GROMACS .gro file of C-alpha atoms in nm:
model
  320
    1MET     CA    1   2.780  -1.546   4.867
    2ALA     CA    2   3.034  -1.486   4.594
    3ALA     CA    3   2.817  -1.677   4.347
    4ILE     CA    4   2.515  -1.458   4.429
    5VAL     CA    5   2.718  -1.140   4.378
    6LYS     CA    6   2.845  -1.279   4.047
    7ASP     CA    7   2.488  -1.350   3.927
    8ILE     CA    8   2.372  -1.002   4.024
    9PHE     CA    9   2.666  -0.852   3.836
   10LYS     CA   10   2.577  -1.055   3.525
   11LEU     CA   11   2.215  -0.940   3.540
   12ARG     CA   12   2.324  -0.577   3.568
   13MET     CA   13   2.562  -0.613   3.273
   14ASN     CA   14   2.285  -0.772   3.060
   15SER     CA   15   2.049  -0.487   3.145
   16ILE     CA   16   2.315  -0.231   3.057
   17ARG     CA   17   2.379  -0.401   2.721
   18THR     CA   18   2.004  -0.404   2.647
   19ILE     CA   19   1.982  -0.030   2.712
   20GLN     CA   20   2.294   0.032   2.505
   21ASN     CA   21   2.150  -0.163   2.212
   22PHE     CA   22   1.824   0.031   2.232
   23LEU     CA   23   2.009   0.365   2.236
   24TYR     CA   24   2.228   0.248   1.947
   25MET     CA   25   1.922   0.166   1.731
   26ARG     CA   26   1.754   0.490   1.827
   27HIS     CA   27   2.067   0.691   1.739
   28PHE     CA   28   2.070   0.559   1.384
   29SER     CA   29   1.695   0.538   1.328
   30GLY     CA   30   1.571   0.873   1.453
   31HIS     CA   31   1.288   0.960   1.687
   32LYS     CA   32   1.013   0.837   1.451
   33ASP     CA   33   1.165   0.488   1.439
   34PRO     CA   34   1.319   0.418   1.783
   35PHE     CA   35   1.360   0.044   1.721
   36GLY     CA   36   1.530   0.080   1.383
   37ILE     CA   37   1.260  -0.111   1.197
   38GLN     CA   38   1.251   0.123   0.900
   39SER     CA   39   1.629   0.122   0.869
   40GLN     CA   40   1.621  -0.251   0.791
   41LYS     CA   41   1.406  -0.205   0.480
   42GLY     CA   42   1.696  -0.117   0.257
   43LYS     CA   43   1.863  -0.450   0.334
   44LEU     CA   44   1.585  -0.660   0.182
   45THR     CA   45   1.676  -0.830  -0.143
   46ASP     CA   46   1.441  -0.844  -0.441
   47HIS     CA   47   1.387  -1.212  -0.371
   48GLN     CA   48   1.285  -1.141  -0.011
   49LYS     CA   49   1.043  -0.872  -0.124
   50GLU     CA   50   0.884  -1.113  -0.370
   51LEU     CA   51   0.844  -1.376  -0.099
   52MET     CA   52   0.679  -1.121   0.130
   53LYS     CA   53   0.433  -1.028  -0.144
   54ARG     CA   54   0.341  -1.393  -0.192
   55GLY     CA   55   0.270  -1.423   0.178
   56LEU     CA   56   0.005  -1.151   0.181
   57PRO     CA   57  -0.347  -1.292   0.224
   58LYS     CA   58  -0.587  -1.269  -0.065
   59ARG     CA   59  -0.905  -1.077   0.008
   60LEU     CA   60  -1.224  -1.275  -0.036
   61ASP     CA   61  -1.569  -1.176  -0.150
   62ILE     CA   62  -1.862  -1.285   0.066
   63PRO     CA   63  -2.098  -1.471  -0.169
   64ASN     CA   64  -2.402  -1.268  -0.281
   65VAL     CA   65  -2.299  -0.961  -0.076
   66GLU     CA   66  -2.259  -0.658  -0.301
   67ASN     CA   67  -2.121  -0.396  -0.060
   68ILE     CA   68  -1.945  -0.423   0.277
   69ILE     CA   69  -1.952  -0.107   0.488
   70VAL     CA   70  -1.753  -0.092   0.812
   71VAL     CA   71  -1.861   0.150   1.086
   72ALA     CA   72  -1.565   0.237   1.303
   73SER     CA   73  -1.442   0.473   1.571
   74GLY     CA   74  -1.106   0.530   1.728
   75LYS     CA   75  -1.256   0.562   2.075
   76GLY     CA   76  -1.535   0.381   2.253
   77GLY     CA   77  -1.843   0.556   2.384
   78VAL     CA   78  -1.903   0.781   2.082
   79GLY     CA   79  -2.220   0.604   1.965
   80LYS     CA   80  -2.069   0.384   1.695
   81SER     CA   81  -2.298   0.084   1.746
   82THR     CA   82  -2.607   0.304   1.762
   83THR     CA   83  -2.496   0.464   1.437
   84ALA     CA   84  -2.436   0.124   1.276
   85VAL     CA   85  -2.785   0.001   1.369
   86ASN     CA   86  -2.965   0.312   1.247
   87LEU     CA   87  -2.749   0.330   0.935
   88ALA     CA   88  -2.847  -0.027   0.843
   89LEU     CA   89  -3.216   0.054   0.894
   90ALA     CA   90  -3.184   0.378   0.696
   91LEU     CA   91  -3.008   0.197   0.410
   92LEU     CA   92  -3.300  -0.046   0.398
   93GLU     CA   93  -3.535   0.249   0.343
   94VAL     CA   94  -3.311   0.449   0.109
   95ASP     CA   95  -3.166   0.178  -0.115
   96GLY     CA   96  -3.225  -0.161   0.040
   97LYS     CA   97  -3.427  -0.355  -0.217
   98GLY     CA   98  -3.141  -0.602  -0.244
   99GLY     CA   99  -3.139  -0.665   0.132
  100VAL     CA  100  -2.937  -0.528   0.425
  101GLY     CA  101  -2.737  -0.717   0.687
  102LEU     CA  102  -2.577  -0.613   1.016
  103LEU     CA  103  -2.274  -0.792   1.161
  104ASP     CA  104  -2.152  -0.725   1.514
  105MET     CA  105  -1.772  -0.760   1.511
  106ASP     CA  106  -1.717  -0.652   1.871
  107VAL     CA  107  -1.641  -0.990   2.026
  108PHE     CA  108  -1.578  -0.859   2.379
  109GLY     CA  109  -1.868  -0.614   2.394
  110PRO     CA  110  -2.147  -0.717   2.152
  111SER     CA  111  -2.429  -0.461   2.147
  112ILE     CA  112  -2.634  -0.556   1.842
  113PRO     CA  113  -2.849  -0.828   2.008
  114ARG     CA  114  -3.001  -0.581   2.254
  115MET     CA  115  -3.019  -0.289   2.012
  116MET     CA  116  -3.200  -0.504   1.755
  117ASN     CA  117  -3.412  -0.688   2.016
  118LEU     CA  118  -3.279  -1.031   1.925
  119SER     CA  119  -3.175  -1.308   2.164
  120ALA     CA  120  -3.219  -1.652   2.004
  121SER     CA  121  -2.935  -1.883   1.901
  122PRO     CA  122  -2.873  -1.908   1.525
  123GLU     CA  123  -2.942  -2.236   1.349
  124LEU     CA  124  -2.715  -2.403   1.095
  125ASP     CA  125  -2.793  -2.474   0.732
  126LYS     CA  126  -2.698  -2.793   0.547
  127ASN     CA  127  -2.345  -2.654   0.489
  128ASP     CA  128  -2.296  -2.580   0.862
  129ASN     CA  129  -2.319  -2.208   0.799
  130MET     CA  130  -2.500  -1.997   1.060
  131ILE     CA  131  -2.839  -1.859   0.959
  132PRO     CA  132  -2.865  -1.494   1.069
  133LEU     CA  133  -3.150  -1.376   1.287
  134SER     CA  134  -3.379  -1.105   1.151
  135ASN     CA  135  -3.572  -0.811   1.289
  136TYR     CA  136  -3.706  -0.491   1.133
  137GLY     CA  137  -3.614  -0.638   0.794
  138ILE     CA  138  -3.241  -0.658   0.880
  139LYS     CA  139  -3.043  -0.983   0.890
  140CYS     CA  140  -2.819  -0.983   1.199
  141MET     CA  141  -2.531  -1.187   1.332
  142SER     CA  142  -2.333  -1.141   1.655
  143ILE     CA  143  -2.118  -1.338   1.894
  144GLY     CA  144  -2.378  -1.221   2.146
  145PHE     CA  145  -2.621  -1.476   1.999
  146LEU     CA  146  -2.384  -1.756   2.098
  147VAL     CA  147  -2.308  -1.661   2.459
  148GLU     CA  148  -2.515  -1.542   2.753
  149GLU     CA  149  -2.568  -1.166   2.769
  150LYS     CA  150  -2.393  -1.129   3.106
  151ALA     CA  151  -2.111  -1.375   3.030
  152ALA     CA  152  -1.759  -1.236   3.010
  153ILE     CA  153  -1.572  -1.343   2.697
  154VAL     CA  154  -1.213  -1.403   2.807
  155TRP     CA  155  -1.030  -1.508   2.491
  156ARG     CA  156  -0.680  -1.467   2.360
  157GLY     CA  157  -0.605  -1.330   2.014
  158PRO     CA  158  -0.618  -1.658   1.814
  159MET     CA  159  -0.967  -1.742   1.948
  160VAL     CA  160  -1.089  -1.390   1.867
  161MET     CA  161  -0.954  -1.415   1.513
  162SER     CA  162  -1.117  -1.756   1.468
  163ALA     CA  163  -1.452  -1.615   1.583
  164ILE     CA  164  -1.419  -1.319   1.346
  165GLN     CA  165  -1.351  -1.547   1.050
  166ARG     CA  166  -1.647  -1.766   1.145
  167LEU     CA  167  -1.883  -1.469   1.171
  168LEU     CA  168  -1.764  -1.318   0.845
  169LEU     CA  169  -1.726  -1.619   0.621
  170ARG     CA  170  -1.953  -1.887   0.771
  171THR     CA  171  -2.278  -1.693   0.790
  172ALA     CA  172  -2.544  -1.768   0.529
  173TRP     CA  173  -2.636  -1.410   0.442
  174GLY     CA  174  -2.821  -1.482   0.121
  175ASN     CA  175  -2.851  -1.190  -0.120
  176LEU     CA  176  -2.753  -0.856   0.034
  177LYS     CA  177  -2.691  -0.520  -0.125
  178TYR     CA  178  -2.531  -0.386   0.193
  179LEU     CA  179  -2.363  -0.560   0.484
  180VAL     CA  180  -2.288  -0.318   0.769
  181LEU     CA  181  -2.006  -0.424   1.004
  182ASP     CA  182  -2.004  -0.275   1.353
  183LEU     CA  183  -1.633  -0.280   1.447
  184PRO     CA  184  -1.491  -0.256   1.799
  185PRO     CA  185  -1.315   0.069   1.892
  186GLY     CA  186  -0.951   0.121   1.805
  187THR     CA  187  -0.714   0.009   1.531
  188GLY     CA  188  -0.619  -0.341   1.641
  189ASP     CA  189  -0.631  -0.703   1.530
  190THR     CA  190  -1.000  -0.707   1.439
  191GLN     CA  191  -0.976  -0.410   1.204
  192LEU     CA  192  -0.660  -0.542   1.040
  193SER     CA  193  -0.799  -0.895   1.003
  194ILE     CA  194  -1.118  -0.772   0.837
  195SER     CA  195  -0.923  -0.555   0.592
  196GLN     CA  196  -0.715  -0.860   0.499
  197LEU     CA  197  -0.997  -1.116   0.489
  198VAL     CA  198  -1.262  -0.947   0.276
  199THR     CA  199  -1.298  -0.670   0.022
  200VAL     CA  200  -1.443  -0.372   0.210
  201THR     CA  201  -1.632  -0.120  -0.003
  202GLY     CA  202  -1.576   0.167   0.237
  203ALA     CA  203  -1.559   0.288   0.596
  204VAL     CA  204  -1.780   0.523   0.796
  205ILE     CA  205  -1.601   0.679   1.093
  206VAL     CA  206  -1.805   0.800   1.391
  207SER     CA  207  -1.681   1.062   1.637
  208THR     CA  208  -1.807   1.327   1.873
  209PRO     CA  209  -1.676   1.683   1.822
  210GLN     CA  210  -1.456   1.648   2.132
  211ASP     CA  211  -1.083   1.694   2.067
  212ILE     CA  212  -0.987   1.371   2.248
  213ALA     CA  213  -1.232   1.166   2.040
  214LEU     CA  214  -1.111   1.334   1.720
  215LEU     CA  215  -0.751   1.233   1.791
  216ASP     CA  216  -0.849   0.866   1.782
  217ALA     CA  217  -1.087   0.915   1.489
  218ARG     CA  218  -0.798   1.057   1.289
  219ARG     CA  219  -0.592   0.747   1.371
  220GLY     CA  220  -0.880   0.533   1.247
  221ALA     CA  221  -0.892   0.724   0.918
  222GLU     CA  222  -0.517   0.683   0.877
  223MET     CA  223  -0.544   0.308   0.941
  224PHE     CA  224  -0.803   0.266   0.665
  225HIS     CA  225  -0.582   0.467   0.433
  226LYS     CA  226  -0.290   0.233   0.503
  227VAL     CA  227  -0.496  -0.080   0.429
  228HIS     CA  228  -0.638   0.079   0.110
  229THR     CA  229  -0.997   0.104   0.231
  230PRO     CA  230  -1.185   0.416   0.112
  231VAL     CA  231  -1.328   0.637   0.386
  232LEU     CA  232  -1.683   0.715   0.277
  233GLY     CA  233  -1.712   0.995   0.531
  234LEU     CA  234  -1.740   1.101   0.893
  235VAL     CA  235  -2.045   1.113   1.118
  236GLN     CA  236  -2.050   1.383   1.386
  237ASN     CA  237  -2.242   1.217   1.667
  238MET     CA  238  -2.377   1.392   1.978
  239SER     CA  239  -2.316   1.719   1.795
  240ALA     CA  240  -2.544   1.928   2.020
  241PHE     CA  241  -2.807   1.897   2.291
  242HIS     CA  242  -3.144   2.064   2.230
  243CYS     CA  243  -3.328   2.131   2.555
  244PRO     CA  244  -3.682   1.995   2.516
  245ALA     CA  245  -3.818   2.249   2.767
  246CYS     CA  246  -3.678   2.580   2.640
  247GLY     CA  247  -3.525   2.491   2.302
  248HIS     CA  248  -3.175   2.606   2.404
  249GLN     CA  249  -2.893   2.442   2.209
  250GLU     CA  250  -2.577   2.343   2.396
  251HIS     CA  251  -2.262   2.201   2.232
  252ILE     CA  252  -2.158   1.977   2.520
  253PHE     CA  253  -1.872   1.803   2.338
  254GLY     CA  254  -1.754   2.102   2.136
  255LYS     CA  255  -1.862   2.249   1.806
  256ASP     CA  256  -1.776   2.163   1.444
  257GLY     CA  257  -1.474   1.950   1.537
  258VAL     CA  258  -1.562   1.675   1.289
  259GLN     CA  259  -1.614   1.927   1.007
  260GLU     CA  260  -1.270   2.072   1.068
  261MET     CA  261  -1.106   1.729   1.071
  262ALA     CA  262  -1.289   1.627   0.754
  263GLN     CA  263  -1.151   1.930   0.572
  264GLU     CA  264  -0.799   1.852   0.692
  265ILE     CA  265  -0.799   1.489   0.575
  266GLY     CA  266  -1.011   1.548   0.264
  267VAL     CA  267  -1.325   1.342   0.331
  268ASP     CA  268  -1.697   1.421   0.351
  269VAL     CA  269  -1.908   1.484   0.657
  270LEU     CA  270  -2.203   1.251   0.611
  271GLY     CA  271  -2.419   1.420   0.871
  272ASP     CA  272  -2.473   1.540   1.227
  273VAL     CA  273  -2.668   1.347   1.489
  274PRO     CA  274  -2.769   1.537   1.805
  275LEU     CA  275  -2.741   1.416   2.162
  276ASN     CA  276  -3.094   1.296   2.219
  277THR     CA  277  -3.276   1.094   2.484
  278GLN     CA  278  -3.494   0.915   2.232
  279ILE     CA  279  -3.191   0.779   2.048
  280ARG     CA  280  -3.046   0.645   2.373
  281ARG     CA  281  -3.376   0.498   2.487
  282GLY     CA  282  -3.431   0.330   2.152
  283ALA     CA  283  -3.088   0.164   2.169
  284ASP     CA  284  -3.149   0.037   2.522
  285THR     CA  285  -3.496  -0.103   2.450
  286GLY     CA  286  -3.427  -0.260   2.112
  287GLN     CA  287  -3.640  -0.007   1.924
  288PRO     CA  288  -3.404   0.210   1.715
  289ILE     CA  289  -3.524   0.563   1.661
  290ILE     CA  290  -3.589   0.502   1.290
  291ILE     CA  291  -3.845   0.243   1.403
  292SER     CA  292  -3.980   0.412   1.717
  293HIS     CA  293  -3.988   0.772   1.587
  294PRO     CA  294  -3.963   0.749   1.207
  295ASP     CA  295  -4.071   1.111   1.151
  296SER     CA  296  -3.833   1.267   1.404
  297PRO     CA  297  -3.546   1.498   1.302
  298GLN     CA  298  -3.303   1.241   1.442
  299ALA     CA  299  -3.437   0.966   1.215
  300THR     CA  300  -3.414   1.209   0.922
  301SER     CA  301  -3.047   1.266   1.008
  302TYR     CA  302  -2.975   0.894   0.975
  303ARG     CA  303  -3.156   0.877   0.640
  304THR     CA  304  -2.946   1.169   0.516
  305ILE     CA  305  -2.630   0.985   0.625
  306ALA     CA  306  -2.744   0.667   0.448
  307ALA     CA  307  -2.822   0.856   0.126
  308ARG     CA  308  -2.475   1.012   0.125
  309VAL     CA  309  -2.315   0.675   0.191
  310VAL     CA  310  -2.494   0.535  -0.114
  311GLN     CA  311  -2.377   0.832  -0.324
  312ASN     CA  312  -2.016   0.800  -0.210
  313ILE     CA  313  -2.013   0.425  -0.274
  314ALA     CA  314  -2.114   0.499  -0.636
  315VAL     CA  315  -1.826   0.747  -0.664
  316VAL     CA  316  -1.576   0.496  -0.518
  317LYS     CA  317  -1.685   0.225  -0.761
  318LYS     CA  318  -1.647   0.458  -1.059
  319GLN     CA  319  -1.291   0.534  -0.952
  320THR     CA  320  -1.189   0.168  -0.919
   0.00000   0.00000   0.00000
């Protein structure tokens, strides 16, 4: 009995010391740095800093791919994948003579196979690189081509990173002027790995006008700023609903939220895309609206976005 009481006392003392250490670090580091990480920076020697620089990965260029555009969102459910698909198709029309590719980087929730109406398994070339599947003139690659549509992908971080590297660097894209990457939501391992692995031309951030979605979109913009990736602009998706019966316009998710955020962070608004049944139906049936309704106002919105992306890429390249 005495031994049990002694063990309990030791556990309590260890817990108390842990809390004391945490409070000690927080006292000296301030609220913005509760673990005292920033306070350690001043203790690094010049030699340590040089070693850290050497350890940074070198960004690679994907052979024969001229521009890499990432389509991102801080939050899921804002229409990022739909935007990525229609952006790729619009780029093919606007400035795609050199070829356009679409890469699905969402390992846990791949959407591109269904949206692009593709389901076959990719073959390998003589160098064991995967040959992308094609539809509507777009070369596509996704982890969804390698697993069953209803299969749950239950992988830890190292397996996800290995799959990302394989998709990025071991796909035989051929000559492409634009490679559009559909990223998963958030600002996690996938986004960081891509920014470290390859040279990204610029990022397109998708958000609805809703305040909650804008909070995460702002975090996404800040992440790209930290990894030195230019933000080409914002897309305001589901900006308004136009009633097909009476023509009434309703701003279901708020109004002009993306425009206001763009002004605050100093980036362009590439365009507005309304909340529309045809866009949703096209994504579900593998017939994107640019293909199914090429003359619709919604398809025109995506072409406007693509044209502005091309313009902003030219500006970025002049500055670098």
